[in-house]
CSV table of C-alpha atoms in Angstrom, one decimal:
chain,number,residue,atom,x,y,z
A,29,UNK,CA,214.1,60.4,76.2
A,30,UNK,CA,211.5,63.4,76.6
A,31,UNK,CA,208.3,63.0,74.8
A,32,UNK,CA,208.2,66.0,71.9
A,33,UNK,CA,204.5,67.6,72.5
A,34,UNK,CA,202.7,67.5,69.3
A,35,UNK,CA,202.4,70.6,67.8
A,36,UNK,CA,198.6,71.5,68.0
A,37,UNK,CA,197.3,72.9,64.5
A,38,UNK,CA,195.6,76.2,64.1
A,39,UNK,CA,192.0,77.0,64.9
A,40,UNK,CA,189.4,77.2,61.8
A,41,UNK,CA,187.9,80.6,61.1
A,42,UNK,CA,184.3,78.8,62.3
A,43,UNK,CA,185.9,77.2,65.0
A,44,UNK,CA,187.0,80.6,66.4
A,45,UNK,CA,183.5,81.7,65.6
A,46,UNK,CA,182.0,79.0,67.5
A,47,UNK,CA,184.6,79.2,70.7
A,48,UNK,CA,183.4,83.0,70.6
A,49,UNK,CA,180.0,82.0,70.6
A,50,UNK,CA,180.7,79.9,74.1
A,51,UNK,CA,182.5,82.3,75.8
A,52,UNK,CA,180.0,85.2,75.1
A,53,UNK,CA,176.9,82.3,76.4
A,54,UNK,CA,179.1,81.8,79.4
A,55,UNK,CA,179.8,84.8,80.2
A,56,UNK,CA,175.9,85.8,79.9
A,57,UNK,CA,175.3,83.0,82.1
A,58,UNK,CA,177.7,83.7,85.3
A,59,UNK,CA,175.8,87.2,84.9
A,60,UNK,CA,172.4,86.4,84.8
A,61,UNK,CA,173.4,83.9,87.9
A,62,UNK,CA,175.2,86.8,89.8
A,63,UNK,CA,171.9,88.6,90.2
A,64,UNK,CA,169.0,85.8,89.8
A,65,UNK,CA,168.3,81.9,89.9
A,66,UNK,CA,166.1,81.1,87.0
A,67,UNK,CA,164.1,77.9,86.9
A,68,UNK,CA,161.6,75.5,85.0
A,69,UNK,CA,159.2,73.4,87.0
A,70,UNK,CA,156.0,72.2,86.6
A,71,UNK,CA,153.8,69.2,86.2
A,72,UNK,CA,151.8,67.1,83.2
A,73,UNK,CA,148.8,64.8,83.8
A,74,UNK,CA,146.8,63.0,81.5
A,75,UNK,CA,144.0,60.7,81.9
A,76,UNK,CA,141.7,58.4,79.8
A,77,UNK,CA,138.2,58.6,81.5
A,78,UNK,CA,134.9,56.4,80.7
A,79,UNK,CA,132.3,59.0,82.0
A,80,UNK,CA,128.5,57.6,82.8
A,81,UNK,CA,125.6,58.4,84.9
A,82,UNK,CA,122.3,60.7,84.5
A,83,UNK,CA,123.8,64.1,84.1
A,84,UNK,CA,123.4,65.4,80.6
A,85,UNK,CA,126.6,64.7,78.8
A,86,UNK,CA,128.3,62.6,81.1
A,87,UNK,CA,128.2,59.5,78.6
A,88,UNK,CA,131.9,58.6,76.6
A,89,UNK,CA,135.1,58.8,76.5
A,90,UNK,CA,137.6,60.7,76.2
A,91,UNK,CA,141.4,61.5,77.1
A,92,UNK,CA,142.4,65.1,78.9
A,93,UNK,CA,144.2,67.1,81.6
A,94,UNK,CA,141.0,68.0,82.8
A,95,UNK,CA,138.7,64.9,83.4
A,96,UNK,CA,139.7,62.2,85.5
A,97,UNK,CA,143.5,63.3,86.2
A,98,UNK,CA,145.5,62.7,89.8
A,99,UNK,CA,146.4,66.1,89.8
A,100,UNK,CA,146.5,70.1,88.0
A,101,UNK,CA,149.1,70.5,85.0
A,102,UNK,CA,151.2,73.6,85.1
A,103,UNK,CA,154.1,75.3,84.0
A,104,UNK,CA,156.2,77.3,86.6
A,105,UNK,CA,158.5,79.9,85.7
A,106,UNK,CA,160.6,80.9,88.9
A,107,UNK,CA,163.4,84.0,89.2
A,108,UNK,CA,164.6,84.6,92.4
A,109,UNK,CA,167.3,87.1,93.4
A,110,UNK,CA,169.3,86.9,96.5
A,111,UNK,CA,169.5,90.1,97.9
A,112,UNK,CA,171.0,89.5,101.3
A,113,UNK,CA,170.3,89.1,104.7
A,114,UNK,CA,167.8,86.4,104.7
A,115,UNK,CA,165.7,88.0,101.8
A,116,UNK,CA,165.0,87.4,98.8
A,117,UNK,CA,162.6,88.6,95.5
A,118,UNK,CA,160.9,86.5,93.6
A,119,UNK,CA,159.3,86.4,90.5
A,120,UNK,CA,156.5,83.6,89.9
A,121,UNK,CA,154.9,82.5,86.8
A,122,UNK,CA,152.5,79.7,85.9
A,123,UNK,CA,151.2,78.8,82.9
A,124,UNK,CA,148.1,76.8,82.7
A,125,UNK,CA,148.8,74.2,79.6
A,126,UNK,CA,145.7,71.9,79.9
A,127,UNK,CA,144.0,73.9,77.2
A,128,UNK,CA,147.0,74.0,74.5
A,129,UNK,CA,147.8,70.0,75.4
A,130,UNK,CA,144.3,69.5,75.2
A,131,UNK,CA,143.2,70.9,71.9
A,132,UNK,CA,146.2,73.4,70.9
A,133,UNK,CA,143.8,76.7,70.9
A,134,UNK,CA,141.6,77.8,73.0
A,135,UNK,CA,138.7,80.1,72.2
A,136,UNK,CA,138.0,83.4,74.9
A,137,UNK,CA,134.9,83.6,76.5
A,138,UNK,CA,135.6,87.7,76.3
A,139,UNK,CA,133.0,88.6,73.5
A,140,UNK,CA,132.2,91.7,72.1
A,141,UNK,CA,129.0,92.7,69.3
A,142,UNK,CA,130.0,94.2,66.2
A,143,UNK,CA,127.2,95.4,63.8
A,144,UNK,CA,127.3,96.1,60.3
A,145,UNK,CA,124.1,97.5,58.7
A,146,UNK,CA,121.8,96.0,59.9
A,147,UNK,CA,123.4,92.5,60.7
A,148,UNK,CA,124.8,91.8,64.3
A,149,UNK,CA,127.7,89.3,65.2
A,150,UNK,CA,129.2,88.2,67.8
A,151,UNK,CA,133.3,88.5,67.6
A,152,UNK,CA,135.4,85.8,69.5
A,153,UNK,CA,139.4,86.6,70.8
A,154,UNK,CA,141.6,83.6,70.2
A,155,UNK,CA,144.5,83.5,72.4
A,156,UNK,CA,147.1,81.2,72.5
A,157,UNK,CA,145.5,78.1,74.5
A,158,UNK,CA,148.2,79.0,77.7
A,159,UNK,CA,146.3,80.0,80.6
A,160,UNK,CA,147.3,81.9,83.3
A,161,UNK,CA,148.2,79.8,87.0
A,162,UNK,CA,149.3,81.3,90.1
A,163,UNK,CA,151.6,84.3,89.6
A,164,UNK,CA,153.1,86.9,91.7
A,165,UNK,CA,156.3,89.3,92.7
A,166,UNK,CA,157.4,88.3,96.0
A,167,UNK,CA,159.5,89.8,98.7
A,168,UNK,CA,160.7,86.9,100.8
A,169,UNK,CA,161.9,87.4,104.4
A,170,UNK,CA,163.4,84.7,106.3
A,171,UNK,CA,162.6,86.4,109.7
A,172,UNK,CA,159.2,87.8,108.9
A,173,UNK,CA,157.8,86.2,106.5
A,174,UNK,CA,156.8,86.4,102.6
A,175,UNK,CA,154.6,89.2,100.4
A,176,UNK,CA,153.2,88.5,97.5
A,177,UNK,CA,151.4,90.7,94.8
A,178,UNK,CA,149.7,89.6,91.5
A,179,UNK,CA,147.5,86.5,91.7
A,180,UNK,CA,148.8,84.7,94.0
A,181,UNK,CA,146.7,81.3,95.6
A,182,UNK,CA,143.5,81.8,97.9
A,183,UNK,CA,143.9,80.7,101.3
A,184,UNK,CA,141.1,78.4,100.9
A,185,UNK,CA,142.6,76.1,98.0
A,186,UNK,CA,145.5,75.1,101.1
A,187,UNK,CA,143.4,74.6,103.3
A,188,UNK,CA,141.4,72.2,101.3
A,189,UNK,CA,144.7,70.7,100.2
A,190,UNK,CA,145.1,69.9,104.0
A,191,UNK,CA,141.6,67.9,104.2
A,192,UNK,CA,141.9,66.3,100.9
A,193,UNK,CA,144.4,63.0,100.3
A,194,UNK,CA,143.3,63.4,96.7
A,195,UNK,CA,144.3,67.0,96.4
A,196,UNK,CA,142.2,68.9,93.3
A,197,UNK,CA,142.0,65.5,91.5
A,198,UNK,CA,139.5,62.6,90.5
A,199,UNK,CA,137.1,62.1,93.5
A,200,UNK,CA,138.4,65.0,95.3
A,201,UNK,CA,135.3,67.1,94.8
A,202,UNK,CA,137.0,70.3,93.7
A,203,UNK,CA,136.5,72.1,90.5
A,204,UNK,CA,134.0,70.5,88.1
A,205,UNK,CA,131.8,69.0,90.8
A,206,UNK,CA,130.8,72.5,91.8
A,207,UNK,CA,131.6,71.3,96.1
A,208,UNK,CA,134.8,72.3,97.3
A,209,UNK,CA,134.4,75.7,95.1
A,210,UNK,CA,130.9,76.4,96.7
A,211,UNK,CA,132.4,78.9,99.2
A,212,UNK,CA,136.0,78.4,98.1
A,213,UNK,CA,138.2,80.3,95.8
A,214,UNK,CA,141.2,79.2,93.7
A,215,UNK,CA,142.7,82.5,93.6
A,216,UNK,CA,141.8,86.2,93.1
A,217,UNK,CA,143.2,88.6,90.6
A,218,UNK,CA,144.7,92.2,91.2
A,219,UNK,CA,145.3,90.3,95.0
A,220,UNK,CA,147.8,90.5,97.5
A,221,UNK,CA,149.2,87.5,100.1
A,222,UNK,CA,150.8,87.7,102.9
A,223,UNK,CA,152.6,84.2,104.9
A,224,UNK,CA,154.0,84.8,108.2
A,225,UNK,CA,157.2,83.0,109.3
A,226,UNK,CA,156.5,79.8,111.4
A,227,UNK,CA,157.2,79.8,114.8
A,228,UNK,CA,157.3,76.9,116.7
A,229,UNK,CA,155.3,75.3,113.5
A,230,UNK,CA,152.4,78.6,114.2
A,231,UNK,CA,151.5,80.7,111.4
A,232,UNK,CA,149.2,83.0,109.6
A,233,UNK,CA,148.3,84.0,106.6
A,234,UNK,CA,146.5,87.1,104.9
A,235,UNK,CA,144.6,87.5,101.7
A,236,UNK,CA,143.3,90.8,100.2
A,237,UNK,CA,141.7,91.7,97.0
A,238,UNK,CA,140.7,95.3,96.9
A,239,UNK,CA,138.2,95.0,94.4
A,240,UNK,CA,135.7,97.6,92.8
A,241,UNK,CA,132.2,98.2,92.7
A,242,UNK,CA,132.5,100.6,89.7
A,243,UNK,CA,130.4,100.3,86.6
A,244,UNK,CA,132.3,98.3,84.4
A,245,UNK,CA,133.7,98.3,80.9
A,246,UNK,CA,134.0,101.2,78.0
A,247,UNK,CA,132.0,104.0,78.4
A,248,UNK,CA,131.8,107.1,76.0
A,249,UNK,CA,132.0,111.2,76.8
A,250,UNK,CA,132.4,114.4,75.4
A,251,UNK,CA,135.3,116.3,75.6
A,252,UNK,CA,134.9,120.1,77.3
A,253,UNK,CA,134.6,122.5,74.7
A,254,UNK,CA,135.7,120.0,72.0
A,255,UNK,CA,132.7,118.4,71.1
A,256,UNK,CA,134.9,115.0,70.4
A,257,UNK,CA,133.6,112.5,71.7
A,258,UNK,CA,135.6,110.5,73.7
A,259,UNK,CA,136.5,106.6,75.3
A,260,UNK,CA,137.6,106.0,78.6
A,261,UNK,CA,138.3,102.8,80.2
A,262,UNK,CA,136.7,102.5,83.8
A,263,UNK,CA,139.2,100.5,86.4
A,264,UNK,CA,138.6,96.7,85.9
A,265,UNK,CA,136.2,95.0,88.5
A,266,UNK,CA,136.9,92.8,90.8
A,267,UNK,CA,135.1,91.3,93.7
A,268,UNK,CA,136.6,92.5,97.2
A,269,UNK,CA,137.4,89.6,99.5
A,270,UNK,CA,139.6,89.0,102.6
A,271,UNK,CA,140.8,85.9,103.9
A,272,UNK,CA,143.0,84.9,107.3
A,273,UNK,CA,144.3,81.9,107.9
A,274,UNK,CA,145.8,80.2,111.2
A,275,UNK,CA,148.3,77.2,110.8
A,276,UNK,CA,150.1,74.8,112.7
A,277,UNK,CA,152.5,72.1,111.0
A,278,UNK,CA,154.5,70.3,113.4
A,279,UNK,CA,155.5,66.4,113.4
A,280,UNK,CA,152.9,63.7,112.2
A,281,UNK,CA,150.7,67.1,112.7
A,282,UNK,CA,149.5,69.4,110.2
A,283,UNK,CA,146.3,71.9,110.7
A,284,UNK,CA,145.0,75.0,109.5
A,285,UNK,CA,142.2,77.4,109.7
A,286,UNK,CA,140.5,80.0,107.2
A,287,UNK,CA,138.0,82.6,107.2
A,288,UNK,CA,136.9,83.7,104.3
A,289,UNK,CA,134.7,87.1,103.7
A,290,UNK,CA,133.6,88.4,100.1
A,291,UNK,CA,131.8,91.8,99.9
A,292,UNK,CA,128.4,92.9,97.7
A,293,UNK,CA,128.7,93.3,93.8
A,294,UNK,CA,126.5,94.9,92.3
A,295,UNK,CA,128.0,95.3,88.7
A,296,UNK,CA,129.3,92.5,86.3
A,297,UNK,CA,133.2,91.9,86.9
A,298,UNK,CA,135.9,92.2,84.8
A,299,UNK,CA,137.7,94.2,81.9
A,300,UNK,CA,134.9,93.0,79.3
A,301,UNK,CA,131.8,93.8,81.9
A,302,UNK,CA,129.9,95.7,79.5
A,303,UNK,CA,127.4,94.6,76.7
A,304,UNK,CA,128.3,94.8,73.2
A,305,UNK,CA,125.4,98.0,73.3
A,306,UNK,CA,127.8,99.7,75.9
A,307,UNK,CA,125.0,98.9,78.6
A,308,UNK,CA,125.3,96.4,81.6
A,309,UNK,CA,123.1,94.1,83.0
A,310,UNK,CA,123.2,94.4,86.7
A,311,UNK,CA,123.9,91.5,89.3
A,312,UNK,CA,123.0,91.6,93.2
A,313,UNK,CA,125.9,89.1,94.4
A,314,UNK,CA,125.0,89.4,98.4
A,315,UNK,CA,127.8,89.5,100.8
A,316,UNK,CA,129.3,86.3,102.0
A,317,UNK,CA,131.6,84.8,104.2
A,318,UNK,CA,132.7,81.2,105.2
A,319,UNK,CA,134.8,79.3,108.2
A,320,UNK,CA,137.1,76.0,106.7
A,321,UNK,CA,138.9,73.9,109.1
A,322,UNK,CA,141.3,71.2,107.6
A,323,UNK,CA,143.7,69.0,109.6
A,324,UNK,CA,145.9,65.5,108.6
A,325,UNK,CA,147.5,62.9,110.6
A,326,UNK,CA,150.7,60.5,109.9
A,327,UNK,CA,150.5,57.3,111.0
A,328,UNK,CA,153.4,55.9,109.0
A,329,UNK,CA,152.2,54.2,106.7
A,330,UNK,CA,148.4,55.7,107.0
A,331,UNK,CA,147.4,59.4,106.8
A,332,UNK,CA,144.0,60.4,108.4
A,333,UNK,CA,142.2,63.6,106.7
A,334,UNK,CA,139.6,65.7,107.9
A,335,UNK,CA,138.3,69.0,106.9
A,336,UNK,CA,135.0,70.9,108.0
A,337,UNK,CA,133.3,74.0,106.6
A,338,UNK,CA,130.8,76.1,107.2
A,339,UNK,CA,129.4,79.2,105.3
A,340,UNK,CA,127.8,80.9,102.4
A,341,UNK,CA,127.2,80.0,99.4
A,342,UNK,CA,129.7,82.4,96.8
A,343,UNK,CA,127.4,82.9,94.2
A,344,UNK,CA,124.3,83.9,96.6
A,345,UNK,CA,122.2,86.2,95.0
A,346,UNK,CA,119.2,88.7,97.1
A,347,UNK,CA,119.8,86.0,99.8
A,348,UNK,CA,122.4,84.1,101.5
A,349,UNK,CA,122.7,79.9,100.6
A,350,UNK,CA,124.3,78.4,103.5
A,351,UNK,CA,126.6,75.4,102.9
A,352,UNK,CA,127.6,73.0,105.4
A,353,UNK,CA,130.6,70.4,103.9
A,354,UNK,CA,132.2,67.4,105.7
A,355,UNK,CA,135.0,65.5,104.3
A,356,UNK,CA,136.9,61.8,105.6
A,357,UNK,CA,140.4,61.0,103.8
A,358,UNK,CA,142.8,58.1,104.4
A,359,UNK,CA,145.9,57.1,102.3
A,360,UNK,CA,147.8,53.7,103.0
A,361,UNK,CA,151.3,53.8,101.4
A,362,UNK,CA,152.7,50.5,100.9
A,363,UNK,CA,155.9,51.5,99.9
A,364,UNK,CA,155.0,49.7,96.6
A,365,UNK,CA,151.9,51.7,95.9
A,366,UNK,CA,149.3,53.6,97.8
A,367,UNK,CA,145.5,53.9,97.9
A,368,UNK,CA,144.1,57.0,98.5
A,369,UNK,CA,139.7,56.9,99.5
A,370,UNK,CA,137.8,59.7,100.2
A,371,UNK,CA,134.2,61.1,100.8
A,372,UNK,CA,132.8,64.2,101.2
A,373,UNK,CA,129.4,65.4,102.0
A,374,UNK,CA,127.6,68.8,101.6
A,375,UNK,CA,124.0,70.4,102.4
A,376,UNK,CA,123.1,73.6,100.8
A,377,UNK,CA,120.1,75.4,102.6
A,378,UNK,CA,118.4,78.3,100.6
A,379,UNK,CA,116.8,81.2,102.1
A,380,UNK,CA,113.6,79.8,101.4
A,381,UNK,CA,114.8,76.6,103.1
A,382,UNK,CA,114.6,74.2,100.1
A,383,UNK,CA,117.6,71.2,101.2
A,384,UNK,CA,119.7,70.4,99.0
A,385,UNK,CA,122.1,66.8,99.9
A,386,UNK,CA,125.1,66.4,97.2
A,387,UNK,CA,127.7,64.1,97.7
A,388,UNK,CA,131.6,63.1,95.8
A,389,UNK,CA,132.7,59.7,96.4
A,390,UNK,CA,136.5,59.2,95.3
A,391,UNK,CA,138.6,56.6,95.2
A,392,UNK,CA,142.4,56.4,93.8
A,393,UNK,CA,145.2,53.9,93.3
A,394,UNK,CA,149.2,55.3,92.4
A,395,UNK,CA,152.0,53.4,91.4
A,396,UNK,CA,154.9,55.4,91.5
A,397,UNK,CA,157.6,54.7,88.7
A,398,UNK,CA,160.2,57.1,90.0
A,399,UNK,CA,160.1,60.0,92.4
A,400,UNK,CA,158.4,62.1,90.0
A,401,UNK,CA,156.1,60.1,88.0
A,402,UNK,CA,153.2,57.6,88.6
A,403,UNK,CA,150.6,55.5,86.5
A,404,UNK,CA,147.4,55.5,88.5
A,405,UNK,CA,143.5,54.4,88.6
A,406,UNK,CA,140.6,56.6,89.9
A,407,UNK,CA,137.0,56.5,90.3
A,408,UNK,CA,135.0,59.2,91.2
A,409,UNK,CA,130.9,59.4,91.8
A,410,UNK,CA,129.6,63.0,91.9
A,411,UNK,CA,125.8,63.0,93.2
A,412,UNK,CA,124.0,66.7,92.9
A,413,UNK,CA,121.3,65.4,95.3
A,414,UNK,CA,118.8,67.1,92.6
A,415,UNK,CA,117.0,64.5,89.8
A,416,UNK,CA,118.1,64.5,86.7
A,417,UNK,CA,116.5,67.1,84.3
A,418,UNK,CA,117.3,66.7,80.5
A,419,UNK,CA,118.0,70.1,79.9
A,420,UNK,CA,120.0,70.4,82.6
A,421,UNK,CA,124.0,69.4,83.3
A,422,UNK,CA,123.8,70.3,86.9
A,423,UNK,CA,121.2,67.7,88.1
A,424,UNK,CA,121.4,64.0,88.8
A,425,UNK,CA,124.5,61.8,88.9
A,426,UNK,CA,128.0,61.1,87.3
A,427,UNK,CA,130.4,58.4,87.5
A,428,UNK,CA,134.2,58.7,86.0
A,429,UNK,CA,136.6,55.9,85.5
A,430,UNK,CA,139.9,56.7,84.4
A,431,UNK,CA,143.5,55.2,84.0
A,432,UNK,CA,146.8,58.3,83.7
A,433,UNK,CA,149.9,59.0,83.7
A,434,UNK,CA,151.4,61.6,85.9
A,435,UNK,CA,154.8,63.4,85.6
A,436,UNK,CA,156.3,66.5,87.3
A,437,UNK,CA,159.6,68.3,86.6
């Protein structure tokens, strides 16, 4: 005896809404796939940190995804379209949330005067607490190779990434420590990159930020026969700067080379360059230019690091300070965990020939609680080689202890 179907009942009103709903989201989304693949990475890191040593302020505690962290937080917003033939276009966004996740606003260091009778004050911007990262449009070539045009990363930050186990984190001597960034650059704006495709694990890459030596900011005029006067916008600054690279990344093997070259400024940078009077105070930024090598080894279970470099000083003023840095790196991985050491050693030489030694010791242990998060330790002593002045943050020593979590997506 057959089985009489059951007679489904009619859809509700809302449920037809709701069905309508789905099928106009679907259909949105086979579209939007047809023509790009949209996607959310990125990475958080926190840290609690016991800071002590001579330097002013370096005393307390505190918890941030800025001091003591394993590595940089950031958002990544990705859109790539296949277009065919081995290429593809790409559009890169990264959000910097350390600020936001940190203390939910931050406040701009972009400040203009406004005056009022005779009372003069100083007018802050308040944007959102998102920083911009690394972002770009790319055209992406399997045979040749991929251009990129925005902001994308300096050459130098790889190539420091190559020497350094501990990457931009606690004890690697990049970003607050004031080494690494001595003759290196994170990344330029109003930039354009260039990555040749490997061959036989050889290739090259090309940095170039135009720049302009104009005078900055707002400036006023007079309209021709109109007596008005007028505001016009001069094109926003930006130092010029080149940068080649050589790589080679074959095997247990990975190596690369970077020359980096900035060129004279004379007038402040940026949109904001002028004083709240409409004047400008000049600079005399020298030129400069500086040579990094960087290599790593597998072992298995060990990786040796090594990184050399050699230049000038990027914020040299009427004359050059050279800067000679030397950095060691070894990570055992157990499997289990891995402990990561490091040391790095710089001399600055002025013009005048006043030595200066400075120093970052860094030490780190992970413990990896899936494929993409960790709990980990770090320690990190900073010496400036200078003593340590009361008045000033830049002398004497600092130690940071810190214990974080680490999670990418």
């Amino acid at each position: 005896m057959e089985a009489v179907p059951r007679k489904r009942r009619p859809y509700s009103t809302l449920e037809k809404i709701e069905m309508k709903k789905t099928l106009v989201a679907a259909a949105a989304l086979v579209s939007v796939s047809a023509f790009a693949q949209v996607t959310i990475t990125g990475n958080l890191d926190f840290a609690g940190s016991n800071l002590s040593g001579s330097q002013t302020g370096a005393k307390g505690q505190t918890v941030s995804t800025t001091i003591g962290v394993s590595s940089t937080s950031v958002i990544n917003l990705d859109a790539i379209e296949d277009i065919g033939g081995g290429t593809k276009v790409q559009v890169h966004y990264g959000l910097d949330p350390r600020t936001l996740a940190n203390d939910s606003f931050a406040v701009s260091n972009n400040q203009v005067s406004a005056t009022s009778g005779a009372t003069t004050s100083t007018v802050l911007n308040y944007p959102t607490g998102l920083g911009r990262d690394e972002t770009y449009i790319a055209f992406d070539s399997d045979a040749v190779g991929k251009l990129m045009v925005g902001a994308p990363n300096a050459l130098g930050i790889d190539t420091n990434g190559v020497s350094s186990a501990l990457g931009t984190g606690v004890g690697s001597g990049y970003g607050s420590s004031a080494m690494t960034n001595a003759i290196v650059k994170t990344r330029y704006d109003r930039s354009v990159r260039f990555n040749s495709a490997a061959m036989n694990g050889l290739s090259f890459q090309v940095v170039y930020a135009p720049g302009s030596d104009n005078a900055g900011g707002v400036t006023s005029y007079t309209a021709p026969g109109s007596g008005v006067v007028l505001l016009a916008q001069q094109i926003p600054n930006a130092r010029k700067a080149t940068e080649v690279g050589l790589s080679y990344s074959n095997g247990p093997l990975n190596a690369r080379f970077t020359n980096i070259a900035q060129y004279a400024q004379t007038n402040p940078t940026g949109w904001y360059a002028a004083n709240g009077d409409g004047t400008q105070t000049a600079i005399n930024l020298v030129a400069t230019k500086a040579n990094l090598l960087a290599a790593n080894y597998n072992l298995g279970a060990t990786t040796l690091y090594f990184g050399v470099s050699n230049g000038d000083l990027m914020t040299s003023t009427t004359s050059a300070t050279k800067v000679n840095q030397v950095r060691y790196s070894v990570k055992y991985d157990t499997g289990v965990f891995a402990v990561i050491g490091q040391l790095t050693t710089q001399r600055e030489t002025t013009g005048a020939g006043v030595v200066t030694d400075r120093k970052v010791n860094g030490l780190r242990a992970d413990y990896p609680l899936s494929k993409t998060s960790k709990v980990y330790a770090g320690y990190e002593y900073w010496n400036t080689g200078k003593l340590a002045a009361v008045t000033d943050t830049t002398t004497g020593d600092r130690k940071i202890t810190s214990i974080g979590l680490q999670k990418s997506f």
